[in-house]
CSV table of C-alpha atoms and ligand atoms in Angstrom, one decimal:
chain,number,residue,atom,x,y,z
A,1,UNK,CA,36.4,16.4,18.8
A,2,UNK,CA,33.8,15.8,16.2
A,3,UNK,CA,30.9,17.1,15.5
A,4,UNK,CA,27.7,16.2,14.1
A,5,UNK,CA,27.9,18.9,12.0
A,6,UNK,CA,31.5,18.1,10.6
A,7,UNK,CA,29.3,15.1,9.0
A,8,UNK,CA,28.3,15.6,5.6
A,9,UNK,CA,24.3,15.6,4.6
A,10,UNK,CA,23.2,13.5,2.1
A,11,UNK,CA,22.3,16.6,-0.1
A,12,UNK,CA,26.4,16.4,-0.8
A,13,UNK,CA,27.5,14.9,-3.8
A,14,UNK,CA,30.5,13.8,-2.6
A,15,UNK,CA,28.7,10.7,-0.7
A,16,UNK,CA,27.3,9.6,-4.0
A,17,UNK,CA,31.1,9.3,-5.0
A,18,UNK,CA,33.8,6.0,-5.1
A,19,UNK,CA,35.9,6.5,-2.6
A,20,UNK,CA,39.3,5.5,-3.9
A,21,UNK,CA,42.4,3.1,-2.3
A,22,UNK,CA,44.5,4.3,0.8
A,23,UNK,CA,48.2,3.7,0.3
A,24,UNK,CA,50.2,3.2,3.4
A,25,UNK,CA,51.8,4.4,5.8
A,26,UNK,CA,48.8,5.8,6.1
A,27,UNK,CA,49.4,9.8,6.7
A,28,UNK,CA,49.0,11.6,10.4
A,29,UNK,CA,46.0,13.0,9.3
A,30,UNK,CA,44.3,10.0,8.3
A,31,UNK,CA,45.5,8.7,11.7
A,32,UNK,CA,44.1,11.4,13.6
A,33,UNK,CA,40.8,11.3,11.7
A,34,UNK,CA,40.6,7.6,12.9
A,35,UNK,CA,40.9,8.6,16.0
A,36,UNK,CA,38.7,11.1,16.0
A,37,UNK,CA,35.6,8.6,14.8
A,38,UNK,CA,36.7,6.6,17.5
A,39,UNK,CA,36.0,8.6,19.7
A,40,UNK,CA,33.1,10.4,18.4
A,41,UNK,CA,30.9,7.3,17.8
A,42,UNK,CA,32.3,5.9,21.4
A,43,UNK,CA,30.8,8.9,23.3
A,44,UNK,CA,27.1,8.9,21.0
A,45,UNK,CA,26.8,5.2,22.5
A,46,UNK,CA,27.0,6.5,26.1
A,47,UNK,CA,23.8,8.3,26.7
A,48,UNK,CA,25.2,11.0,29.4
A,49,UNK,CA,28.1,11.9,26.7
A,50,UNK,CA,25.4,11.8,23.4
A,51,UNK,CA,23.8,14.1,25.2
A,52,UNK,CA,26.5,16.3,26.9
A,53,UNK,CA,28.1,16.8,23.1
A,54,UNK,CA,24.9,17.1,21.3
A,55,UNK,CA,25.7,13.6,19.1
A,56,UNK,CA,23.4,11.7,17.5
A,57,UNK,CA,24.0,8.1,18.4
A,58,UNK,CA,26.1,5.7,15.5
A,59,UNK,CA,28.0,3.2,15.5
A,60,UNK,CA,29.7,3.3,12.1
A,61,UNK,CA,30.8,6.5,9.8
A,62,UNK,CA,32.9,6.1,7.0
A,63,UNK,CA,35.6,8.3,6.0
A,64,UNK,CA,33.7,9.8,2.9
A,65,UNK,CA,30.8,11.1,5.6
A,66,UNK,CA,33.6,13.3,6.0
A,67,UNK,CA,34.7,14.6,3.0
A,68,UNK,CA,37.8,12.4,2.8
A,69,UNK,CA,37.5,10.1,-0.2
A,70,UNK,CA,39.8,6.9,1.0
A,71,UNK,CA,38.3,3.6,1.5
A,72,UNK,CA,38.3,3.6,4.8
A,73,UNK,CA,36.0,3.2,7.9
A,74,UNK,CA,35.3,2.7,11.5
A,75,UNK,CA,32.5,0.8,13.8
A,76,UNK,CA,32.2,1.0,17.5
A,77,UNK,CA,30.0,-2.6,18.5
A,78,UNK,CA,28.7,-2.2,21.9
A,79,UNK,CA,29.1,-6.4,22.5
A,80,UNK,CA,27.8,-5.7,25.6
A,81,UNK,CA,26.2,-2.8,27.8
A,82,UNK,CA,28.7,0.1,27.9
A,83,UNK,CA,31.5,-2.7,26.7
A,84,UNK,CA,32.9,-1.5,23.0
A,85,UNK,CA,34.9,-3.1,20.2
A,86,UNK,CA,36.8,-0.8,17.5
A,87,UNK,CA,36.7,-1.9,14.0
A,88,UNK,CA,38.8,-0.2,11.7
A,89,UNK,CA,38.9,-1.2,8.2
A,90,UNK,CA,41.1,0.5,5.5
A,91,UNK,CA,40.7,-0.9,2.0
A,92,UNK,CA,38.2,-3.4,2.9
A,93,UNK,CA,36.5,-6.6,1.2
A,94,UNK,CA,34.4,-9.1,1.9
A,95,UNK,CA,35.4,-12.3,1.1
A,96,UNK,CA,32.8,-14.0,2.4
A,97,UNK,CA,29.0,-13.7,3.1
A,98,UNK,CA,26.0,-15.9,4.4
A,99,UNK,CA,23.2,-16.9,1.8
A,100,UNK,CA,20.7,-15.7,5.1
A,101,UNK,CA,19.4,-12.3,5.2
A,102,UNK,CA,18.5,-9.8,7.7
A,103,UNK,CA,17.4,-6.8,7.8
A,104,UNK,CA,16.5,-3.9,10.8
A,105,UNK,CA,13.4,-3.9,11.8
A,106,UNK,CA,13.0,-0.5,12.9
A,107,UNK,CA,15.2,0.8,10.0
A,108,UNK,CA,18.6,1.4,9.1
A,109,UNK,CA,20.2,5.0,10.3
A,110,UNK,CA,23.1,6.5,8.8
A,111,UNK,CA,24.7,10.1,10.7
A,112,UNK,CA,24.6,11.1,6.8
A,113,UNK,CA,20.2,11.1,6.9
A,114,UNK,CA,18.8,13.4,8.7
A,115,UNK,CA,15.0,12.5,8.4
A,116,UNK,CA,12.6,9.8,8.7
A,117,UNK,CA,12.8,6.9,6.6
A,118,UNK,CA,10.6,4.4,5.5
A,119,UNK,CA,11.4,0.5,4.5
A,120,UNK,CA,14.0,-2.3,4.5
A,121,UNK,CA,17.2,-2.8,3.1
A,122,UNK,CA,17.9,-6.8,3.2
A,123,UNK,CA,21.6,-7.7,4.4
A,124,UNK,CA,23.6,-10.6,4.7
A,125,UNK,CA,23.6,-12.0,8.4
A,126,UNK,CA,27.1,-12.7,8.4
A,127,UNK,CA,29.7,-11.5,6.5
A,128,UNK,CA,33.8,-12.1,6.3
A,129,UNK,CA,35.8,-9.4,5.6
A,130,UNK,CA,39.6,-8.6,4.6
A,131,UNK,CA,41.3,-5.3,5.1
A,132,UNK,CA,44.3,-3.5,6.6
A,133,UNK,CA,44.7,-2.2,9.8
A,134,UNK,CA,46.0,1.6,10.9
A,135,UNK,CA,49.4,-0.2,10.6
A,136,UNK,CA,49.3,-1.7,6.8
A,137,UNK,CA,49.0,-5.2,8.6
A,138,UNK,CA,46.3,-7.4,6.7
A,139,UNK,CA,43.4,-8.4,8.7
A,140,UNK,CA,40.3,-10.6,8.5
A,141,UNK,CA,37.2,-9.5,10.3
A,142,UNK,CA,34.0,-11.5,10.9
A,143,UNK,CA,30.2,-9.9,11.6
A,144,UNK,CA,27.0,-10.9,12.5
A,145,UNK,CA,23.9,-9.5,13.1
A,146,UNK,CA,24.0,-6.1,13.5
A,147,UNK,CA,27.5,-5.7,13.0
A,148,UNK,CA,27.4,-7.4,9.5
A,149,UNK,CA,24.9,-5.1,8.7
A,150,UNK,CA,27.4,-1.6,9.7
A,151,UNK,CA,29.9,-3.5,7.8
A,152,UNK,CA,27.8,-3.6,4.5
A,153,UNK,CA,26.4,-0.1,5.6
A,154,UNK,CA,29.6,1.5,5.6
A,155,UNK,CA,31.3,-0.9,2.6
A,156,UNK,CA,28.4,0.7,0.8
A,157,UNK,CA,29.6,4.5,1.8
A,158,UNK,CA,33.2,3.6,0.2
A,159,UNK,CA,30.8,3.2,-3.0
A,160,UNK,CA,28.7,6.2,-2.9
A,161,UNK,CA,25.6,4.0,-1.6
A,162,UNK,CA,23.3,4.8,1.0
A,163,UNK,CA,20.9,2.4,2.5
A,164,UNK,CA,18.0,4.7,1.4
A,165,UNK,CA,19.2,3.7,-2.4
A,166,UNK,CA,18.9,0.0,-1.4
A,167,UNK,CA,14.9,0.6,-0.2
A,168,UNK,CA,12.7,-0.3,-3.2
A,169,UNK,CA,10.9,3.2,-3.9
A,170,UNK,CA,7.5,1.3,-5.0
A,171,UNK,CA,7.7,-1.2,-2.3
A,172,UNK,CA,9.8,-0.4,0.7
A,173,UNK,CA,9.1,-3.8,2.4
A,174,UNK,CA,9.2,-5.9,0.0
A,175,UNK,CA,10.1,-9.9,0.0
A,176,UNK,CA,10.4,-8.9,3.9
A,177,UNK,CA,8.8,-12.3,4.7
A,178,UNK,CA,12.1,-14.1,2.9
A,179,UNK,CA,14.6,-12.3,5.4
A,180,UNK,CA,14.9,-12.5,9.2
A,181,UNK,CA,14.2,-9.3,11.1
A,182,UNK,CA,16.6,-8.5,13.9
B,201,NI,NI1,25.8,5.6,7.0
């Protein structure tokens, strides 16, 4: 199983890389890494096993957090209390994306930051997206709220971005009044 410390810091340069196109079939390893997230972010969401495996809780992580430079990546949405949904998205786009923003009150997390951030990083509400699935298959996904936000999070990990680059340094809250805070 994973572990937190099989995530990469952001003090790696690798995360500050593109991650580049998966061709399909996609390769057992691949597979198994899928898997692997799956599971990993699953267990953080459900306090007794977060705590029992020492995970810090995530919903999203993006293949590049480990290393692996494919544009690829997988959220776990709790929908409902201990009720979760598995996104995988290989090669993904969006197509689509509301003219409302949002952004997270408290802050943004990423498995990647391991310290205390400060500020706001403005995100469309709702956002259409089009990738593959483990099995090549095309697929079209549609977020809100929080999970549009992991899906631009982790969209943004396939291009070396994390949220921190998206906080303005000078003013972290800034234009906060024209967004919605969720
Ligand atoms: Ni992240």
């Amino acid at each position: 199983m994973l572990k937190m410390s099989d995530i990469l810091d952001e003090k790696n340069k690798i995360l500050r890389e593109k991650s580049e196109e998966v061709t399909f079939p996609l390769s057992e390893s691949d597979k198994k890494t899928i898997n692997d997230i799956i599971e990993m972010l699953t267990n953080s969401q459900i306090p007794e096993l977060s705590e029992k495996y020492d995970l810090r809780p995530g919903m999203g992580l993006a293949a590049i957090q480990l290393g692996i430079k494919k544009r690829y990546f997988v959220v776990v949405h709790e929908y409902e209390e201990g009720k979760f949904d598995n996104y995988v998205l290989i090669n993904p786009k969006i197509v689509s994306s509301s003219e409302e923003m949002i952004y997270v009150g408290e802050g943004e997390g990423c498995l990647s930051i391991n310290r205390e951030t400060v500020g706001i990083v403005p995100r469309s509400a709702r956002v259409t997206m089009e990738a593959y699935d483990m099995d090549g298959n095309k697929i079209r996904v549609r977020g809100r709220e929080e999970l549009a936000i992991a899906f631009q999070h982790e969209l943004d990990h396939l291009n070396g971005i994390l949220f921190v680059d998206r906080i303005d340094k000078n003013d972290p809250f800034k234009n906060k009044n024209l967004y919605r805070e969720i």
